[in-house]
Coordinates of C-alpha atoms and ligand atoms in Angstrom, one line a residue:
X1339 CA 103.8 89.3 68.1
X1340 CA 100.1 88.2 67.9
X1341 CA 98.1 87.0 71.1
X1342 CA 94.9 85.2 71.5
X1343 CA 93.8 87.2 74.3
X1344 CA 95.1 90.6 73.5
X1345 CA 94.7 93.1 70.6
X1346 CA 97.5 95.0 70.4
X1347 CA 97.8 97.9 68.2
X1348 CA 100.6 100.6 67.9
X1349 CA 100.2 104.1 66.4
X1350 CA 101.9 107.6 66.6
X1351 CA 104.2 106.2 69.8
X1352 CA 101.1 105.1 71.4
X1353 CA 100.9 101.4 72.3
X1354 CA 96.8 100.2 72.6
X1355 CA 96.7 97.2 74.2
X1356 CA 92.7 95.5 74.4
X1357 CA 92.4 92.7 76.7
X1358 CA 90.3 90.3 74.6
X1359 CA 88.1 87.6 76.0
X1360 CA 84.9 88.8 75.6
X1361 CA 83.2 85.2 76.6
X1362 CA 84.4 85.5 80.6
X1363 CA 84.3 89.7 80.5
X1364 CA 88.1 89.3 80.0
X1365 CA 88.5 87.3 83.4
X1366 CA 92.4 87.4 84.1
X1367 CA 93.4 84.0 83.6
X1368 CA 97.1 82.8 83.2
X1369 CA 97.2 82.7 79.2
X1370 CA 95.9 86.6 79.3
X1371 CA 98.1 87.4 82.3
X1372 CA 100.9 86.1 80.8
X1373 CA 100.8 87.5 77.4
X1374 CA 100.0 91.0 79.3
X1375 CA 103.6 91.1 80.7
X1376 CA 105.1 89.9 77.1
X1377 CA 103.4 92.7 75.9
X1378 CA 104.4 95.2 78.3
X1379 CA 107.6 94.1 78.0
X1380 CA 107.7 94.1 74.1
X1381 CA 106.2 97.7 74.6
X1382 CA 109.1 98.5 77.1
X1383 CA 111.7 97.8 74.4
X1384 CA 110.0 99.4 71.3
X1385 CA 111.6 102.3 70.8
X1386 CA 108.8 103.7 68.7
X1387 CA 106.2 103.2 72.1
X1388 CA 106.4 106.5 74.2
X1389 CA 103.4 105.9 76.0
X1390 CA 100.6 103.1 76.6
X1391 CA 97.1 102.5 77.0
X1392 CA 95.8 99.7 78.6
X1393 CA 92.0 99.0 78.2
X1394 CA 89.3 96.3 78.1
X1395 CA 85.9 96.1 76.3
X1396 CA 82.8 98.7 76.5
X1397 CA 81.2 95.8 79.0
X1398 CA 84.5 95.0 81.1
X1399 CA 87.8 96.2 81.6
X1400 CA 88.1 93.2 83.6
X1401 CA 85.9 91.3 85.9
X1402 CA 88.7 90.1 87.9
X1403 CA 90.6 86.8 88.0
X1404 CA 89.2 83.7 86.3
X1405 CA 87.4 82.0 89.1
X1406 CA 87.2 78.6 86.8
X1407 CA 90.6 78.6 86.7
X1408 CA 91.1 79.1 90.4
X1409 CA 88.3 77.9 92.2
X1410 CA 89.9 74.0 92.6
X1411 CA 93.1 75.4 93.4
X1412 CA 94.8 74.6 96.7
X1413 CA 96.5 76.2 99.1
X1414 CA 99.6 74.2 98.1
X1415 CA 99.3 75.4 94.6
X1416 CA 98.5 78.7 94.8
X1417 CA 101.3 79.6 97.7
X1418 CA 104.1 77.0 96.1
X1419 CA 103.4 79.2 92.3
X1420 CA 103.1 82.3 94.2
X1421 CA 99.9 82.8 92.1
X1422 CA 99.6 86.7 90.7
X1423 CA 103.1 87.6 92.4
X1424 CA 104.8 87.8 89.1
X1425 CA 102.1 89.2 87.0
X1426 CA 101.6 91.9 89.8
X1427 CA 105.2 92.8 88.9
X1428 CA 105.3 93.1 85.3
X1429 CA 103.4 96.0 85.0
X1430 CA 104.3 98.0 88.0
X1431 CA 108.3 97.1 86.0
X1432 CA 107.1 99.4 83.4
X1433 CA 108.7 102.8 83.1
X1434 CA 106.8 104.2 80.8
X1435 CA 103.6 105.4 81.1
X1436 CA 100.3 103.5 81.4
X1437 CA 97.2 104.8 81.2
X1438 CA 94.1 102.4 82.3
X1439 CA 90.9 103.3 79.8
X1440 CA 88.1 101.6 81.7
X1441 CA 84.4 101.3 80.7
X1442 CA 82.1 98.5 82.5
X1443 CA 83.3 96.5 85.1
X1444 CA 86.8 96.9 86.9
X1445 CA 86.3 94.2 89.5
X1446 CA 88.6 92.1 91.7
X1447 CA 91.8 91.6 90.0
X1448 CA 90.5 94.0 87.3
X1449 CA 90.0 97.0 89.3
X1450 CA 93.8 96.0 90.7
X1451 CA 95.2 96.1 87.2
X1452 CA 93.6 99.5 86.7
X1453 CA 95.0 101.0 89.9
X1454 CA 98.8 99.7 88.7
X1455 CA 98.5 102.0 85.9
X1456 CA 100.2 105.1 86.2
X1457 CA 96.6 106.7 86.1
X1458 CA 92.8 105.6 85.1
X1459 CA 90.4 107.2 82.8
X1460 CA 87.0 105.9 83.4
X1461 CA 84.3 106.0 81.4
X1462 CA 80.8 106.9 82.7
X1463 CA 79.8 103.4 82.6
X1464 CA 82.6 102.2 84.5
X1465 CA 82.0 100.3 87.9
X1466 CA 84.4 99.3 90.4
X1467 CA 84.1 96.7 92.9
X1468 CA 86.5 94.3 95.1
X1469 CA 83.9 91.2 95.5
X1470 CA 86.4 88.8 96.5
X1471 CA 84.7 88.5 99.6
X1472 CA 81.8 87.1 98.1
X1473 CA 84.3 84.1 96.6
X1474 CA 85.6 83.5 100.6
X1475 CA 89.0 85.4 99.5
X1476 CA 90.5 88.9 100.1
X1477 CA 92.1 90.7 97.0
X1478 CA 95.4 89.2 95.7
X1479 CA 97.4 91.7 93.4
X1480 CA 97.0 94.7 95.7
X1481 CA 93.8 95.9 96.2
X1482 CA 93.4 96.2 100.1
X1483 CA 96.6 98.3 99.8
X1484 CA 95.8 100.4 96.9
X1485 CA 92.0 101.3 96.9
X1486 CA 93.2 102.5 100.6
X1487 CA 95.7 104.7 99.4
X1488 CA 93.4 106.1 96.3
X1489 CA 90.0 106.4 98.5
X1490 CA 91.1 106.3 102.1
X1491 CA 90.1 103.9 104.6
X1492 CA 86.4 103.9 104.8
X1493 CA 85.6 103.9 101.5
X1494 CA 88.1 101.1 101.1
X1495 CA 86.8 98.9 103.7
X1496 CA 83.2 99.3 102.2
X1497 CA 83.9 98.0 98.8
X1498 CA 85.8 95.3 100.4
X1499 CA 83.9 94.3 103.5
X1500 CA 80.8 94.6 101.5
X1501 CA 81.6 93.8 97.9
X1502 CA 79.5 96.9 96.3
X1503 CA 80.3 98.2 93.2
X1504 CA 81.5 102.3 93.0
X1505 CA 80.3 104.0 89.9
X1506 CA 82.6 106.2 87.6
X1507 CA 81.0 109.8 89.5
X1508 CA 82.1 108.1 92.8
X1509 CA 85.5 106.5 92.0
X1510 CA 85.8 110.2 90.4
X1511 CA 84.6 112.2 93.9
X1512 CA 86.9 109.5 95.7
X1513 CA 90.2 110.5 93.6
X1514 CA 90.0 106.9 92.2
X1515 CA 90.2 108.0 88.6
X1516 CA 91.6 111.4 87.0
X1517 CA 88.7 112.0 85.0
X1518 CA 85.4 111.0 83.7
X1519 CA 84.7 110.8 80.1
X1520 CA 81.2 109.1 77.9
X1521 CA 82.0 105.9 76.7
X1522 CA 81.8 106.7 73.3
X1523 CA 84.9 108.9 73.6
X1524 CA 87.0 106.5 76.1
X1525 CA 89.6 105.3 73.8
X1526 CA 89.5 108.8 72.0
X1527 CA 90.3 110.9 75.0
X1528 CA 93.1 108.1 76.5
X1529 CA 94.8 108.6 72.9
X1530 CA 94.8 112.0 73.3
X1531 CA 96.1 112.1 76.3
X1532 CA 99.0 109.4 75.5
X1533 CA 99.7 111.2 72.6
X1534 CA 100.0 114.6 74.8
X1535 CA 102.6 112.3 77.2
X1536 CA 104.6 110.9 74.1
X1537 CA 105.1 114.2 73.3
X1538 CA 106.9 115.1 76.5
X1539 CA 110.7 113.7 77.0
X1540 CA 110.5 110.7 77.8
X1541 CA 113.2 110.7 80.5
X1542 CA 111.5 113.7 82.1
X1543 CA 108.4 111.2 82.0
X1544 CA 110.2 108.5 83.4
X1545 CA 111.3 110.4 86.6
X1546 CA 107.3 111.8 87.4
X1547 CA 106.8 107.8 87.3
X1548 CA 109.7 107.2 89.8
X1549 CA 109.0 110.2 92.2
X1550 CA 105.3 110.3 92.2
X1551 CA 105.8 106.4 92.7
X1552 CA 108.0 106.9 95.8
X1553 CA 105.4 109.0 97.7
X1554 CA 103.9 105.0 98.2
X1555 CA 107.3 104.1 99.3
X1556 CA 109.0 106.1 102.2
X1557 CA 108.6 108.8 104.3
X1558 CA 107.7 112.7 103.4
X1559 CA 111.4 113.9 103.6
X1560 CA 112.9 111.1 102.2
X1561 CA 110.5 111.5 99.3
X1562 CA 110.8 115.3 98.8
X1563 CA 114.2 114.9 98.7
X1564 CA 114.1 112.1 96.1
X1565 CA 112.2 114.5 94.2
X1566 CA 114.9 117.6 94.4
X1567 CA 117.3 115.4 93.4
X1568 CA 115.5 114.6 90.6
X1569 CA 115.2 117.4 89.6
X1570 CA 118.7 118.5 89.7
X1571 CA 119.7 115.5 88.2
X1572 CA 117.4 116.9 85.0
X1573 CA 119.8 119.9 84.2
X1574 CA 122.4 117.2 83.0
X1575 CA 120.0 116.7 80.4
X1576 CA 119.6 118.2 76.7
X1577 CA 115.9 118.1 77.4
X1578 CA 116.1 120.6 80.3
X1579 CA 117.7 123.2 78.2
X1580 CA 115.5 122.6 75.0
X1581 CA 112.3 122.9 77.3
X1582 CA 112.9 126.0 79.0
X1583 CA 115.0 127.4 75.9
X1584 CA 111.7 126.7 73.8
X1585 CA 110.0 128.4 76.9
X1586 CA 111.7 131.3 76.2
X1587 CA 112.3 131.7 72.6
X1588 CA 108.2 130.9 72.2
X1589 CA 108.0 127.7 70.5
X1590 CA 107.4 124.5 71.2
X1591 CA 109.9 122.3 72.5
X1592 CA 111.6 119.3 70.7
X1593 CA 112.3 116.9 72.8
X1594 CA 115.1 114.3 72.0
X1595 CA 115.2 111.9 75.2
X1596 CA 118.5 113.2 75.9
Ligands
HXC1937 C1 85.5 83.7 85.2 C2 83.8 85.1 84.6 C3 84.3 86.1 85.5 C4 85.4 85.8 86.4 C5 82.5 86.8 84.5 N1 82.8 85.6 84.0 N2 83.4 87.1 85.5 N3 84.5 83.9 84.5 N4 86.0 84.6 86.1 N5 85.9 86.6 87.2 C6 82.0 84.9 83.0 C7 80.7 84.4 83.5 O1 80.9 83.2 84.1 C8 79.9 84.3 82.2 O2 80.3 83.1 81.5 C9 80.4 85.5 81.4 O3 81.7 85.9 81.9 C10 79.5 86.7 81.4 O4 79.2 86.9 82.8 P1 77.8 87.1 83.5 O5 77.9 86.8 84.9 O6 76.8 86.2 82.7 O7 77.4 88.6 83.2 P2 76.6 89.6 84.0 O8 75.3 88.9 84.5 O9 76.4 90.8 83.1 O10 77.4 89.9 85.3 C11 78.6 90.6 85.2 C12 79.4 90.6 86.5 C13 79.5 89.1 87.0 C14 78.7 91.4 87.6 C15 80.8 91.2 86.3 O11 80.0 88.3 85.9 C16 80.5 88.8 88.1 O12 80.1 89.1 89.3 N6 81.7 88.3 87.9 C17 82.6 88.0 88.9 C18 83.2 89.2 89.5 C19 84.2 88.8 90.6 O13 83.8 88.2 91.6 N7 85.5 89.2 90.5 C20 86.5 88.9 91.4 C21 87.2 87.6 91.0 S1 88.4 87.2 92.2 P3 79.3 82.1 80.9 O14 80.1 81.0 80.3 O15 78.4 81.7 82.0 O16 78.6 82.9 79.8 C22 89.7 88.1 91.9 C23 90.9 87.9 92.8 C24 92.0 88.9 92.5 O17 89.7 88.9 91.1 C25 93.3 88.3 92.9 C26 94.4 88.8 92.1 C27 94.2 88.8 90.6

């Protein structure tokens, strides 16, 4: 399927998806938006995907949504189309994993989209920011909720109350991102990593996503015991006997996804 506002390349089971409109530093407008869920869902039923990278340009990941297209907008509109409701959902639908690749701005809606990916690998030139302030709005596709959770309260309240943009050391230091790596090596080193993940089992992969997920959800027991049961669900899998066998025999293990 070809997009206008997406590049979308797949290779070795990994799934590169650009965002592409380099005139508005790939603002998230309703075309992109809406071919980013086709994609993710195309991705979802490929069986060939194991793994996906989501990134934007070396300038922006993505400067957040696309204030021309909002900015006349009423209440009306927005709260009657439920603006960013379903687009929020598409991705966080996704069971397998997503890893965000950002260099240069992740801002507003951007930096949202980045935080709904299972994890983020930031280059050094990446800067974070929720402005929305500075448009009269809060954030719309999670942000309050999940830049509190990543980087705790104060540090959340400063980059919304104020607007300021956190670097990639400091969204680093603030558990923000897993890692920092130079721009140059960005997509390199997110590849390598998907490629590390699509050679796991993939319904191994799937459960981390659910119980690492569900700490968000509920409460400490309730999620510890998720997880146990997880993980005893796992020995009804082939995978759980290749893994450790291969464990044990010295080798590496094949997994089969079943
Ligand atoms: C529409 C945008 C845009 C945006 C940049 N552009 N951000 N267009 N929506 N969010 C456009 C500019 O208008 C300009 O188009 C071109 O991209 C290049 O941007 P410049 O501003 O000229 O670049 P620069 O001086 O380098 O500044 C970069 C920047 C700045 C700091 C990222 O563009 C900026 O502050 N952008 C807005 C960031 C923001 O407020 N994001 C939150 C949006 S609200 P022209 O045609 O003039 O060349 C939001 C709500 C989330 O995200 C709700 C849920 C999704």
């Amino acid at each position: 399927m070809a997009f206008e506002t997406l590049i979308v390349e797949i290779t070795d089971h990994i799934c590169l998806i650009r965002l592409n409109r380099p005139e508005a530093l790939n603002a998230l407008n309703t075309q992109l938006l809406g071919e980013l869920g086709q994609a993710l869902r195309e991705a979802e039923k490929n069986e060939k995907v194991r793994c996906i990278v989501l990134t934007g340009s070396e300038k922006a990941f993505a400067a957040g949504a696309d204030i021309s297209e909002m900015s006349e907008k009423s209440f009306v509109d927005v709260f009657g189309a439920d603006l960013f409701g379903a687009e929020g959902d598409a991705i966080l639908r996704v069971r397998k994993p997503i890893i965000g690749a950002v260099a240069g701005y992740a801002l507003g809606g951007g930096c949202e989209l980045a935080m709904m990916c299972d994890f983020i690998i930031a280059a050094d030139t990446a800067k974070f920011g929720q402005p929305e302030i500075n448009l009269g709005v809060v954030a719309g596709l999670g942000g309050t909720q999940r830049l509190t959770r990543f980087v705790g309260k104060s540090k959340s309240m400063d980059m919304h109350l104020t607007g300021r943009f956190m670097d990639a050391e400091e969204a680093e230091r603030a558990g923000l991102v897993s890692r920092v790596v130079p721009a140059k090596k960005l997509i390199e080193e997110a590849m390598a990593a998907a490629g590390k993940i699509s050679r796991k089992s993939m319904l191994t992969a799937m459960a981390v996503k659910e119980a690492v997920n569900r700490s968000y959800e509920v409460p400490l027991r309730e999620g510890i015991l998720f997880e146990r049961r997880l993980f005893h669900a796992l020995f009804a899998t082939e995978d759980q006997k290749e893994g450790m066998g291969a464990f044990l025999e010295k080798r590496e293990a094949q997994f089969r996804d079943k």
